[in-house]
Structures are given as structure tokens and as C-alpha cells.
Amino acid sequence: MDLDAFRRLLTPPGRQALEQALELQGADPVTAATTLRKSHDAALASAALTQAGLRERARAKFGADAEVMHFTPHGLEQATRAEVAAHRARRLTGRPPGPGGPGTSGPWSDGSGTDQPPSATSGTTQPPSSASGTSRPPSGGPRVVDVCCGIGGDLIALARAGCAVDAVDADPLTAAVARANADALGLGDRVTVRVADAATVSPEDYDVLFADPARRGARGRTFDPNAYSPPWPVVLDLVARAERACLKVAPGIPYEFVPEGAEAEWVSYKGEVKEASLWIDRRHGGPRTASGHPAARSDVATGIPPMVRRATLLPSGHTLTAEGAVAPVGPVGRYVYEPDGAAIRAHLVGEVAGMVGGRLPDPMIAYITGDEPVDTPWAARYEVLDVLPFSLKRLRAALRERRVGNVTIKKRASAVDIERLRADLRLSGDKSVVVILTRIMDKPSALICHPAPPA
């Protein structure tokens, strides 16, 4: 779909074609195209059918909003899930507790005001005024420049949170889609969208810079920040000129790319790590821990650069920051805990181990073990039935002895091919177990477990 085709979708004939395409969802593709071409030309019919398919896919990220929004394939792929964007917008606009209060990490709210599930929303900031750009909305929320707006997933959440958003994107089609989405959701008075290169923006004219650089190019997804669009040096130049900034990045961003003084937050939604955000505030000095104290200059246990590391669970809103906990190492106990991926990415396994009174079977692997059942949103718990040195023959015999016919296989630090192992086990019983493949003190091991019910 090109820009001209998209603009046609916004006309009365285009809207009619899209409505018909939506009604044809689920029909045979050839039948749908033939039906639609009876009343519309081939180009409009193709654009409408493509858009109808994208709306159906977008429901998983945008819920009911997808019914009136427009998308491009790449834009939908990179767009932030609505729940995650709303969390980030709450953090950006929320007033944190006072110095030393629970859940603070310096100038940014954690989105809940506490390191436990949120019980109330925490108010709004009063950022400095600015004379240029979009006027401040009646709520008094901050003025944000979104320099890589994509189809508008984050600008929608920011506008709903009370921000006035000036958005730019280098691609004319993507910018037009973002503008249409803001209008379709009744947010046009809080948002401006224009075509521009991110490097031409003046972040010093705004209260907050938000950037979501594209991580997909002609060759597919890239994991090198220098290959982002705009490239990482351009992003850092924008950050250096901004009073406050929030950067959306891939969860696997190497720590050496995190700007000095930033807070790095990894967000998990229903157990799946979705993204990381880097929060920078030049008004309050360096990074701070959850208790409001300056972050240590280095992490002795991990060698991690000085920064606040945070993990957040959605939709519950639980949030956890690093306090330097180091888990002890010891033998496998009655239970094994698998930390949430956000906690692992943020190097908070020690903090999670402390919550459950646990230890690490291997100091280099993010599994926790303990002797007591402790409920925590930060880890799944399994009851250990057996611990074996890894061997296909021994594992098969142990599972057959337990009449296991269905097995969920998890692995960490194991080179075993899961699907090949599943086939080689040749199970036929009526029981189910979880098998964890890992290393214990550098020895390949298999743990046979049951998911543990709440304590």
C-alpha cells in the first residue's frame, strides 16, 4: 500500500470498500477479491483487503481501538502493545513519591508509586513551560516530541495521558497513518504529525523527548543499535540536548549502549518480555535506586555499568529495582523457581531469590531453588520430583517409570534440541510433567518437575 492508496481509504468510497473488506474477512481470498472488485477498482480493493487483514492482526496489540485504526505491516510489527504504551505514558506523566519514598527511582514515577501492585494513580508532573510547538493541553501535561512515531501506538497513549505530542516520522505513509489514527480516536487536538528526519528535531524545545528508533531494515530485524533508524549516535545526540528523554529499545540491548545516568526498565506482559525503555532526566543528576539513593558506581557481582535496573510486570503493575542482592549457591531443593524474563534481563535474579529464600543451583544460570513453597509474581514455581545427570536413556526410563506421555520441556544453558528430544523420548503414558534441561555446577542435568499450585 502506497501513500495514494492509503489516502483513498480515507475517502467515502475508500471507507465503504474497507467496510466491505472487513465483512469479507475469513472468506476465501480469491472470492473476497472478486466480490470487492465488483464495486471498486482493483487498486482500492487490494488496499481495503490488506487493511482489513491488518486490523484483524492488530486486535492482539490494540484491542477495540484496532477497529477504527489503520496500519502498515512494518508499523504494526514495531508498534507498542497498548498496555505497555499506557504504562510508559503513566510513568512519563506521573508524579513520583517524595525523596526516599517507596518505588522512586529519581525523577520518573515507576507507574504505580510502589514496588507492590498499584492502588492509585499518582497525579501529574508540572514540567517547565515552552513557547513553541503544540500548546499545552488543559490538563497541564508535558509537551512531548515523538521523533520516530511509527503508526502512533505511543503517541496515542501519551495523548490519552494528557500530553501534547508533536510527532515526526521520516516515512510519509507512516506519518499519514499516525495522523489518521490520532483523528480516528478523537485525539487530533492533542497531536501534530509531520514528515521529518529525527535529526532535524530540537528536543530542547520540549519537556520530554520520546524515541522509538526502527529496528527492522531491508534485511529484517537488527540487534545492533548502530543499525537502528535513526542510528544510535543520532539518538544519543538528541538525548544530550533533551531535558528528559525516554527511549524504547529492544530487550536485548547491550548494556554498553545505555546512556550514562539512565534507568533501564524491562517490561514483561503476561510472562513475555516485550521491550525495554531507557529513562534519562538531566535535572536530577545520576541514576538512583528504588529507595532514592544514588546508584552505585559499579555492580561488583556482575560488572554491570552504573545504572538503575528495573523490571515491570504487566498487567499487574508489579515493579522491582536492583538493590545489589547476591544469591547464595547451593544444591537443588524441593522447588525450582523460573524468574520472569524481565527480572532476568534486568539482572534481578538475586532480588527474586531473596524473595523466595532461595539459592542458585549454578551461579551462572537463572534458575532458583528452595525448600519452601513461596508465591511470588516474579517467578513460576515447580516441585522437583527427580534430578538426573542428563542422558537420553536415563531420562526416557525415568519418564516411562512415571507413565509420562505428555512433557513440557524447558531449557537454559543446554544445547539439546527440544523437538528432537521430544521425538526420541517416545512417550506413551497418561501423566504430564515438566522437564528442565540445564547445567548444575557446569554439569548437564535434567530436572523432572510438576507445576506447583499456590502455597
Short mmCIF file of N, CA and C in Angstrom, two decimals, residues 392 396 400 407 409 417-427:
data_model
loop_
_atom_site.label_atom_id
_atom_site.label_comp_id
_atom_site.label_asym_id
_atom_site.label_seq_id
_atom_site.Cartn_x
_atom_site.Cartn_y
_atom_site.Cartn_z
N LEU A 392 19.82 -39.31 27.56
CA LEU A 392 18.56 -39.66 26.92
C LEU A 392 18.01 -40.96 27.48
N ARG A 396 14.53 -41.09 29.53
CA ARG A 396 13.42 -41.87 28.97
C ARG A 396 12.93 -42.91 29.98
N ARG A 400 9.17 -43.00 31.63
CA ARG A 400 8.32 -44.17 31.42
C ARG A 400 7.92 -44.81 32.74
N VAL A 407 4.99 -34.12 27.96
CA VAL A 407 6.07 -33.44 28.66
C VAL A 407 6.26 -32.04 28.10
N ILE A 409 9.00 -29.23 27.93
CA ILE A 409 10.45 -29.18 28.07
C ILE A 409 10.91 -27.72 28.08
N ASP A 417 18.44 -30.12 21.39
CA ASP A 417 17.34 -29.74 20.51
C ASP A 417 16.04 -30.29 21.12
N ILE A 418 15.14 -29.39 21.54
CA ILE A 418 13.95 -29.82 22.27
C ILE A 418 13.05 -30.72 21.44
N GLU A 419 12.80 -30.37 20.20
CA GLU A 419 11.87 -31.16 19.39
C GLU A 419 12.46 -32.54 19.07
N ARG A 420 13.75 -32.59 18.83
CA ARG A 420 14.36 -33.90 18.59
C ARG A 420 14.31 -34.77 19.85
N LEU A 421 14.57 -34.13 21.02
CA LEU A 421 14.49 -34.88 22.27
C LEU A 421 13.08 -35.41 22.49
N ARG A 422 12.07 -34.57 22.23
CA ARG A 422 10.68 -35.00 22.43
C ARG A 422 10.38 -36.24 21.59
N ALA A 423 10.86 -36.22 20.33
CA ALA A 423 10.62 -37.38 19.47
C ALA A 423 11.40 -38.61 19.96
N ASP A 424 12.63 -38.40 20.40
CA ASP A 424 13.47 -39.52 20.84
C ASP A 424 12.97 -40.16 22.14
N LEU A 425 12.21 -39.40 22.94
CA LEU A 425 11.72 -39.96 24.20
C LEU A 425 10.65 -41.03 23.97
N ARG A 426 9.88 -40.89 22.91
CA ARG A 426 8.86 -41.89 22.52
C ARG A 426 7.96 -42.26 23.72
N LEU A 427 7.29 -41.24 24.25
CA LEU A 427 6.47 -41.43 25.45
C LEU A 427 5.05 -41.84 25.07
#
